[in-house]
Amino acid sequence: MACVHYKFASKLNFAIATFDGRHNSLGDLKKQIMGREKLKAAKCDLQITNAQTEEEYTDDNALISKNVSVIVRRIPIGAVKSTSKADAIGRTEPVMGTSMVTDDSSASLFLAQLTKTANLAEANASEEDKIKAMMSQSGHAYGPVN
């Protein structure tokens, strides 16, 4: 009997899924994990990533060799799977209701004004700008002047 060690990202301990042979398909592994964890296939899908190499298995026909440790995450059906963290972070579309600032000098001037704002929650700015201003305000106390 061969096995695959799996754990959900939110859990501490690994569980074991056993199978016959040297390899198991990703689809069969997902079915087995969903059965063991009492998950319904109609409500969610499983994202499976190799725990050592952090390689994400996407093809249901992909073969997973025995004695591999994987990390399992539940994702809603129809969710867009990001191929990398840079795709999610590096987006440049404007937030709804705001406009993109293209001039660097005006952007830095706006950020400088925003960092002097006492209540950023009520400021009329995009969420990204508010976060940048908050990070600047929090690091100001540790500057070379102080």
Short mmCIF file of N, CA and C in Angstrom, two decimals:
data_model
loop_
_atom_site.label_atom_id
_atom_site.label_comp_id
_atom_site.label_asym_id
_atom_site.label_seq_id
_atom_site.Cartn_x
_atom_site.Cartn_y
_atom_site.Cartn_z
N MET A 1 0.84 -1.18 0.00
CA MET A 1 0.00 0.00 0.00
C MET A 1 0.88 1.25 0.00
N ALA A 2 0.62 2.12 -0.93
CA ALA A 2 1.32 3.40 -1.00
C ALA A 2 0.45 4.47 -0.36
N CYS A 3 1.05 5.58 0.00
CA CYS A 3 0.26 6.63 0.66
C CYS A 3 0.73 8.01 0.24
N VAL A 4 -0.16 8.96 0.43
CA VAL A 4 0.14 10.38 0.23
C VAL A 4 -0.22 11.06 1.54
N HIS A 5 0.70 11.84 2.06
CA HIS A 5 0.45 12.59 3.29
C HIS A 5 -0.13 13.94 2.89
N TYR A 6 -1.30 14.27 3.44
CA TYR A 6 -1.92 15.54 3.10
C TYR A 6 -2.35 16.26 4.37
N LYS A 7 -2.40 17.57 4.26
CA LYS A 7 -2.95 18.37 5.35
C LYS A 7 -3.56 19.62 4.76
N PHE A 8 -4.62 20.08 5.39
CA PHE A 8 -5.21 21.33 4.99
C PHE A 8 -4.31 22.45 5.51
N ALA A 9 -4.29 23.56 4.80
CA ALA A 9 -3.40 24.66 5.15
C ALA A 9 -3.68 25.19 6.55
N SER A 10 -4.92 25.04 7.03
CA SER A 10 -5.27 25.58 8.34
C SER A 10 -5.04 24.59 9.48
N LYS A 11 -4.68 23.36 9.15
CA LYS A 11 -4.47 22.35 10.19
C LYS A 11 -2.99 22.16 10.48
N LEU A 12 -2.71 21.54 11.61
CA LEU A 12 -1.32 21.33 12.02
C LEU A 12 -0.78 19.97 11.60
N ASN A 13 -1.61 18.95 11.63
CA ASN A 13 -1.13 17.58 11.42
C ASN A 13 -1.50 17.05 10.05
N PHE A 14 -0.65 16.17 9.53
CA PHE A 14 -0.88 15.52 8.26
C PHE A 14 -1.78 14.31 8.47
N ALA A 15 -2.60 14.00 7.48
CA ALA A 15 -3.39 12.78 7.44
C ALA A 15 -2.84 11.94 6.29
N ILE A 16 -3.29 10.70 6.20
CA ILE A 16 -2.74 9.79 5.19
C ILE A 16 -3.86 9.29 4.29
N ALA A 17 -3.64 9.37 2.99
CA ALA A 17 -4.53 8.79 1.99
C ALA A 17 -3.78 7.63 1.35
N THR A 18 -4.33 6.44 1.43
CA THR A 18 -3.65 5.25 0.89
C THR A 18 -4.24 4.88 -0.47
N PHE A 19 -3.40 4.25 -1.29
CA PHE A 19 -3.83 3.78 -2.60
C PHE A 19 -2.92 2.66 -3.04
N ASP A 20 -3.35 1.91 -4.05
CA ASP A 20 -2.55 0.82 -4.60
C ASP A 20 -1.71 1.35 -5.75
N GLY A 21 -0.52 0.82 -5.89
CA GLY A 21 0.34 1.20 -6.99
C GLY A 21 1.37 2.24 -6.59
N ARG A 22 2.13 2.68 -7.61
CA ARG A 22 3.21 3.63 -7.36
C ARG A 22 2.76 5.08 -7.52
N HIS A 23 1.68 5.29 -8.25
CA HIS A 23 1.19 6.63 -8.52
C HIS A 23 -0.32 6.67 -8.31
N ASN A 24 -0.82 7.87 -8.05
CA ASN A 24 -2.25 8.10 -7.93
C ASN A 24 -2.57 9.36 -8.72
N SER A 25 -3.70 9.37 -9.41
CA SER A 25 -4.05 10.58 -10.17
C SER A 25 -4.58 11.65 -9.22
N LEU A 26 -4.44 12.89 -9.63
CA LEU A 26 -4.88 14.01 -8.82
C LEU A 26 -6.39 13.95 -8.59
N GLY A 27 -7.14 13.58 -9.61
CA GLY A 27 -8.59 13.48 -9.47
C GLY A 27 -8.99 12.44 -8.43
N ASP A 28 -8.33 11.28 -8.46
CA ASP A 28 -8.63 10.24 -7.47
C ASP A 28 -8.24 10.68 -6.06
N LEU A 29 -7.12 11.39 -5.94
CA LEU A 29 -6.70 11.88 -4.63
C LEU A 29 -7.71 12.89 -4.08
N LYS A 30 -8.19 13.80 -4.95
CA LYS A 30 -9.19 14.77 -4.52
C LYS A 30 -10.46 14.06 -4.04
N LYS A 31 -10.92 13.05 -4.79
CA LYS A 31 -12.13 12.31 -4.40
C LYS A 31 -11.93 11.63 -3.06
N GLN A 32 -10.76 11.04 -2.86
CA GLN A 32 -10.49 10.35 -1.62
C GLN A 32 -10.43 11.33 -0.44
N ILE A 33 -9.79 12.47 -0.62
CA ILE A 33 -9.71 13.47 0.45
C ILE A 33 -11.10 14.03 0.76
N MET A 34 -11.88 14.31 -0.28
CA MET A 34 -13.23 14.84 -0.05
C MET A 34 -14.11 13.82 0.67
N GLY A 35 -13.93 12.55 0.35
CA GLY A 35 -14.69 11.52 1.06
C GLY A 35 -14.27 11.39 2.51
N ARG A 36 -12.98 11.41 2.77
CA ARG A 36 -12.50 11.28 4.15
C ARG A 36 -12.86 12.49 5.00
N GLU A 37 -12.84 13.68 4.41
CA GLU A 37 -13.11 14.91 5.16
C GLU A 37 -14.59 15.32 5.11
N LYS A 38 -15.42 14.49 4.43
CA LYS A 38 -16.86 14.73 4.31
C LYS A 38 -17.18 16.08 3.67
N LEU A 39 -16.49 16.38 2.58
CA LEU A 39 -16.73 17.60 1.82
C LEU A 39 -17.60 17.27 0.62
N LYS A 40 -18.42 18.21 0.19
CA LYS A 40 -19.29 18.00 -0.96
C LYS A 40 -18.66 18.60 -2.20
N ALA A 41 -18.59 17.81 -3.25
CA ALA A 41 -17.94 18.26 -4.49
C ALA A 41 -18.71 19.37 -5.16
N ALA A 42 -20.01 19.50 -4.88
CA ALA A 42 -20.81 20.54 -5.53
C ALA A 42 -20.52 21.92 -4.95
N LYS A 43 -19.98 21.99 -3.74
CA LYS A 43 -19.78 23.28 -3.09
C LYS A 43 -18.36 23.83 -3.23
N CYS A 44 -17.36 22.96 -3.32
CA CYS A 44 -15.98 23.44 -3.37
C CYS A 44 -15.11 22.50 -4.17
N ASP A 45 -13.93 23.00 -4.50
CA ASP A 45 -12.91 22.20 -5.17
C ASP A 45 -11.68 22.24 -4.28
N LEU A 46 -10.73 21.39 -4.56
CA LEU A 46 -9.51 21.34 -3.76
C LEU A 46 -8.33 21.80 -4.60
N GLN A 47 -7.52 22.66 -4.02
CA GLN A 47 -6.27 23.10 -4.64
C GLN A 47 -5.16 22.34 -3.92
N ILE A 48 -4.39 21.56 -4.65
CA ILE A 48 -3.38 20.71 -4.04
C ILE A 48 -2.00 21.16 -4.50
N THR A 49 -1.12 21.39 -3.51
CA THR A 49 0.22 21.88 -3.75
C THR A 49 1.23 20.97 -3.06
N ASN A 50 2.33 20.67 -3.73
CA ASN A 50 3.38 19.86 -3.14
C ASN A 50 3.99 20.63 -1.98
N ALA A 51 4.10 20.00 -0.82
CA ALA A 51 4.57 20.69 0.39
C ALA A 51 6.05 21.04 0.31
N GLN A 52 6.86 20.24 -0.39
CA GLN A 52 8.29 20.51 -0.46
C GLN A 52 8.65 21.49 -1.57
N THR A 53 8.11 21.29 -2.75
CA THR A 53 8.49 22.11 -3.91
C THR A 53 7.53 23.27 -4.16
N GLU A 54 6.40 23.30 -3.48
CA GLU A 54 5.36 24.31 -3.64
C GLU A 54 4.81 24.34 -5.07
N GLU A 55 4.91 23.22 -5.79
CA GLU A 55 4.35 23.10 -7.12
C GLU A 55 2.87 22.80 -6.99
N GLU A 56 2.06 23.54 -7.73
CA GLU A 56 0.61 23.33 -7.67
C GLU A 56 0.22 22.32 -8.75
N TYR A 57 -0.53 21.31 -8.34
CA TYR A 57 -1.04 20.33 -9.29
C TYR A 57 -2.37 20.84 -9.82
N THR A 58 -2.48 20.99 -11.16
CA THR A 58 -3.70 21.54 -11.74
C THR A 58 -4.45 20.54 -12.61
N ASP A 59 -3.76 19.63 -13.26
CA ASP A 59 -4.40 18.67 -14.16
C ASP A 59 -4.89 17.48 -13.35
N ASP A 60 -6.19 17.16 -13.47
CA ASP A 60 -6.76 16.04 -12.72
C ASP A 60 -6.17 14.70 -13.15
N ASN A 61 -5.55 14.64 -14.30
CA ASN A 61 -4.92 13.39 -14.76
C ASN A 61 -3.45 13.30 -14.36
N ALA A 62 -2.93 14.33 -13.71
CA ALA A 62 -1.52 14.32 -13.29
C ALA A 62 -1.30 13.22 -12.26
N LEU A 63 -0.16 12.57 -12.36
CA LEU A 63 0.15 11.48 -11.44
C LEU A 63 0.95 12.01 -10.26
N ILE A 64 0.54 11.60 -9.07
CA ILE A 64 1.23 11.97 -7.84
C ILE A 64 1.87 10.70 -7.31
N SER A 65 3.18 10.74 -7.13
CA SER A 65 3.89 9.54 -6.69
C SER A 65 3.63 9.27 -5.21
N LYS A 66 3.99 8.07 -4.79
CA LYS A 66 3.74 7.68 -3.40
C LYS A 66 4.67 8.41 -2.45
N ASN A 67 4.27 8.49 -1.20
CA ASN A 67 5.04 9.09 -0.12
C ASN A 67 5.34 10.58 -0.32
N VAL A 68 4.43 11.28 -0.96
CA VAL A 68 4.57 12.72 -1.18
C VAL A 68 3.70 13.44 -0.15
N SER A 69 4.18 14.57 0.34
CA SER A 69 3.39 15.40 1.24
C SER A 69 2.80 16.56 0.45
N VAL A 70 1.49 16.78 0.61
CA VAL A 70 0.82 17.86 -0.11
C VAL A 70 0.02 18.72 0.85
N ILE A 71 -0.18 19.97 0.45
CA ILE A 71 -1.00 20.92 1.19
C ILE A 71 -2.29 21.09 0.41
N VAL A 72 -3.43 21.01 1.11
CA VAL A 72 -4.74 21.08 0.48
C VAL A 72 -5.44 22.35 0.92
N ARG A 73 -6.03 23.05 -0.04
CA ARG A 73 -6.83 24.24 0.26
C ARG A 73 -8.19 24.08 -0.41
N ARG A 74 -9.24 24.43 0.32
CA ARG A 74 -10.58 24.43 -0.29
C ARG A 74 -10.75 25.75 -1.01
N ILE A 75 -11.27 25.67 -2.24
CA ILE A 75 -11.56 26.88 -3.00
C ILE A 75 -12.97 26.74 -3.56
N PRO A 76 -13.68 27.85 -3.72
CA PRO A 76 -15.03 27.77 -4.28
C PRO A 76 -14.97 27.34 -5.74
N ILE A 77 -16.01 26.67 -6.17
CA ILE A 77 -16.06 26.23 -7.56
C ILE A 77 -16.17 27.46 -8.44
N GLY A 78 -15.40 27.48 -9.51
CA GLY A 78 -15.40 28.60 -10.43
C GLY A 78 -14.47 29.72 -10.01
N ALA A 79 -13.71 29.52 -8.95
CA ALA A 79 -12.77 30.56 -8.52
C ALA A 79 -11.62 30.63 -9.51
N VAL A 80 -11.13 31.82 -9.72
CA VAL A 80 -9.99 32.01 -10.61
C VAL A 80 -8.74 31.62 -9.85
N LYS A 81 -7.99 30.69 -10.41
CA LYS A 81 -6.75 30.26 -9.77
C LYS A 81 -5.62 31.14 -10.25
N SER A 82 -4.96 31.79 -9.34
CA SER A 82 -3.83 32.64 -9.69
C SER A 82 -2.60 31.76 -9.86
N THR A 83 -1.83 32.03 -10.90
CA THR A 83 -0.65 31.21 -11.13
C THR A 83 0.51 31.63 -10.24
N SER A 84 0.49 32.87 -9.79
CA SER A 84 1.54 33.33 -8.90
C SER A 84 1.05 34.49 -8.07
N LYS A 85 1.77 34.76 -7.00
CA LYS A 85 1.40 35.86 -6.13
C LYS A 85 1.61 37.19 -6.84
N ALA A 86 2.53 37.26 -7.78
CA ALA A 86 2.81 38.50 -8.49
C ALA A 86 1.61 38.91 -9.35
N ASP A 87 0.82 37.94 -9.85
CA ASP A 87 -0.35 38.28 -10.63
C ASP A 87 -1.38 39.01 -9.78
N ALA A 88 -1.56 38.56 -8.56
CA ALA A 88 -2.55 39.19 -7.69
C ALA A 88 -2.06 40.54 -7.18
N ILE A 89 -0.77 40.68 -6.94
CA ILE A 89 -0.23 41.92 -6.38
C ILE A 89 0.03 42.95 -7.47
N GLY A 90 0.48 42.52 -8.64
CA GLY A 90 0.94 43.43 -9.66
C GLY A 90 -0.15 44.01 -10.54
N ARG A 91 -1.41 43.94 -10.16
CA ARG A 91 -2.47 44.51 -10.97
C ARG A 91 -2.39 46.02 -10.94
N THR A 92 -2.74 46.63 -12.07
CA THR A 92 -2.64 48.08 -12.14
C THR A 92 -3.96 48.74 -12.48
N GLU A 93 -5.09 48.02 -12.38
CA GLU A 93 -6.36 48.66 -12.67
C GLU A 93 -6.70 49.60 -11.52
N PRO A 94 -7.39 50.68 -11.82
CA PRO A 94 -7.79 51.57 -10.74
C PRO A 94 -8.92 50.95 -9.93
N VAL A 95 -8.99 51.34 -8.68
CA VAL A 95 -10.07 50.91 -7.82
C VAL A 95 -11.32 51.63 -8.28
N MET A 96 -12.49 50.96 -8.18
CA MET A 96 -13.73 51.56 -8.66
C MET A 96 -13.97 52.90 -7.95
N GLY A 97 -14.27 53.91 -8.74
CA GLY A 97 -14.55 55.22 -8.15
C GLY A 97 -13.33 56.10 -8.03
N THR A 98 -12.17 55.61 -8.43
CA THR A 98 -10.96 56.43 -8.37
C THR A 98 -10.34 56.47 -9.76
N SER A 99 -9.43 57.35 -9.95
CA SER A 99 -8.73 57.42 -11.23
C SER A 99 -7.26 57.13 -11.01
N MET A 100 -6.63 56.63 -12.06
CA MET A 100 -5.20 56.33 -11.97
C MET A 100 -4.41 57.63 -12.02
N VAL A 101 -3.44 57.76 -11.16
CA VAL A 101 -2.55 58.91 -11.17
C VAL A 101 -1.34 58.52 -11.99
N THR A 102 -1.07 59.29 -13.07
CA THR A 102 0.01 58.91 -13.96
C THR A 102 1.27 59.71 -13.70
N ASP A 103 1.16 60.89 -13.14
CA ASP A 103 2.31 61.74 -12.90
C ASP A 103 2.93 61.38 -11.55
N ASP A 104 4.21 60.99 -11.55
CA ASP A 104 4.87 60.57 -10.31
C ASP A 104 4.98 61.70 -9.30
N SER A 105 5.23 62.91 -9.77
CA SER A 105 5.38 64.02 -8.83
C SER A 105 4.05 64.34 -8.14
N SER A 106 2.96 64.30 -8.89
CA SER A 106 1.65 64.56 -8.27
C SER A 106 1.26 63.41 -7.35
N ALA A 107 1.66 62.18 -7.67
CA ALA A 107 1.37 61.04 -6.81
C ALA A 107 2.13 61.16 -5.49
N SER A 108 3.39 61.57 -5.54
CA SER A 108 4.16 61.71 -4.31
C SER A 108 3.66 62.90 -3.50
N LEU A 109 3.21 63.96 -4.17
CA LEU A 109 2.64 65.11 -3.47
C LEU A 109 1.34 64.72 -2.77
N PHE A 110 0.50 63.96 -3.47
CA PHE A 110 -0.76 63.49 -2.89
C PHE A 110 -0.49 62.58 -1.69
N LEU A 111 0.50 61.69 -1.81
CA LEU A 111 0.86 60.78 -0.72
C LEU A 111 1.40 61.57 0.48
N ALA A 112 2.18 62.61 0.22
CA ALA A 112 2.71 63.44 1.31
C ALA A 112 1.58 64.15 2.05
N GLN A 113 0.57 64.62 1.30
CA GLN A 113 -0.58 65.25 1.94
C GLN A 113 -1.38 64.23 2.73
N LEU A 114 -1.49 63.03 2.18
CA LEU A 114 -2.28 61.99 2.81
C LEU A 114 -1.63 61.49 4.10
N THR A 115 -0.28 61.50 4.16
CA THR A 115 0.40 61.05 5.37
C THR A 115 0.21 62.02 6.52
N LYS A 116 -0.13 63.28 6.21
CA LYS A 116 -0.38 64.26 7.26
C LYS A 116 -1.82 64.22 7.76
N THR A 117 -2.67 63.40 7.10
CA THR A 117 -4.07 63.29 7.49
C THR A 117 -4.17 62.48 8.78
N ALA A 118 -4.94 62.98 9.73
CA ALA A 118 -5.06 62.31 11.03
C ALA A 118 -5.95 61.08 10.93
N ASN A 119 -7.06 61.16 10.21
CA ASN A 119 -8.00 60.04 10.12
C ASN A 119 -8.03 59.52 8.69
N LEU A 120 -7.25 58.50 8.43
CA LEU A 120 -7.17 57.95 7.07
C LEU A 120 -8.44 57.22 6.67
N ALA A 121 -9.20 56.73 7.62
CA ALA A 121 -10.41 55.97 7.31
C ALA A 121 -11.43 56.83 6.57
N GLU A 122 -11.47 58.12 6.89
CA GLU A 122 -12.45 59.00 6.26
C GLU A 122 -11.85 59.83 5.13
N ALA A 123 -10.59 59.60 4.79
CA ALA A 123 -9.94 60.36 3.72
C ALA A 123 -10.53 59.97 2.38
N ASN A 124 -10.55 60.91 1.46
CA ASN A 124 -11.07 60.68 0.12
C ASN A 124 -9.93 60.22 -0.78
N ALA A 125 -9.59 58.92 -0.67
CA ALA A 125 -8.48 58.36 -1.44
C ALA A 125 -8.75 56.88 -1.65
N SER A 126 -8.01 56.29 -2.57
CA SER A 126 -8.17 54.86 -2.81
C SER A 126 -7.59 54.08 -1.63
N GLU A 127 -8.00 52.85 -1.52
CA GLU A 127 -7.54 51.99 -0.42
C GLU A 127 -6.03 51.79 -0.48
N GLU A 128 -5.49 51.67 -1.70
CA GLU A 128 -4.04 51.51 -1.87
C GLU A 128 -3.28 52.71 -1.33
N ASP A 129 -3.78 53.91 -1.65
CA ASP A 129 -3.12 55.12 -1.18
C ASP A 129 -3.20 55.24 0.34
N LYS A 130 -4.34 54.84 0.89
CA LYS A 130 -4.50 54.88 2.35
C LYS A 130 -3.50 53.94 3.02
N ILE A 131 -3.31 52.77 2.43
CA ILE A 131 -2.36 51.79 3.00
C ILE A 131 -0.94 52.33 2.91
N LYS A 132 -0.58 52.93 1.77
CA LYS A 132 0.76 53.50 1.63
C LYS A 132 0.99 54.60 2.66
N ALA A 133 -0.03 55.45 2.86
CA ALA A 133 0.09 56.53 3.84
C ALA A 133 0.22 55.97 5.25
N MET A 134 -0.53 54.94 5.56
CA MET A 134 -0.47 54.32 6.89
C MET A 134 0.90 53.71 7.14
N MET A 135 1.47 53.05 6.13
CA MET A 135 2.80 52.46 6.27
C MET A 135 3.85 53.56 6.46
N SER A 136 3.69 54.66 5.76
CA SER A 136 4.62 55.77 5.92
C SER A 136 4.51 56.39 7.31
N GLN A 137 3.27 56.55 7.79
CA GLN A 137 3.07 57.12 9.12
C GLN A 137 3.63 56.23 10.21
N SER A 138 3.44 54.92 10.07
CA SER A 138 3.91 54.01 11.11
C SER A 138 5.43 53.91 11.15
N GLY A 139 6.10 54.08 10.03
CA GLY A 139 7.56 54.01 10.00
C GLY A 139 8.24 55.34 10.30
N HIS A 140 7.47 56.42 10.38
CA HIS A 140 8.04 57.73 10.62
C HIS A 140 8.71 57.84 11.99
N ALA A 141 8.18 57.16 12.99
CA ALA A 141 8.73 57.23 14.34
C ALA A 141 10.11 56.56 14.42
N TYR A 142 10.45 55.71 13.45
CA TYR A 142 11.72 54.99 13.47
C TYR A 142 12.71 55.56 12.47
N GLY A 143 12.47 56.77 12.00
CA GLY A 143 13.34 57.39 11.01
C GLY A 143 14.66 57.80 11.63
N PRO A 144 15.64 58.24 10.81
CA PRO A 144 16.96 58.62 11.31
C PRO A 144 16.93 59.86 12.21
N VAL A 145 15.89 60.68 12.07
CA VAL A 145 15.79 61.88 12.90
C VAL A 145 15.52 61.48 14.35
N ASN A 146 14.74 60.46 14.56
CA ASN A 146 14.38 60.03 15.91
C ASN A 146 15.38 59.02 16.42
#
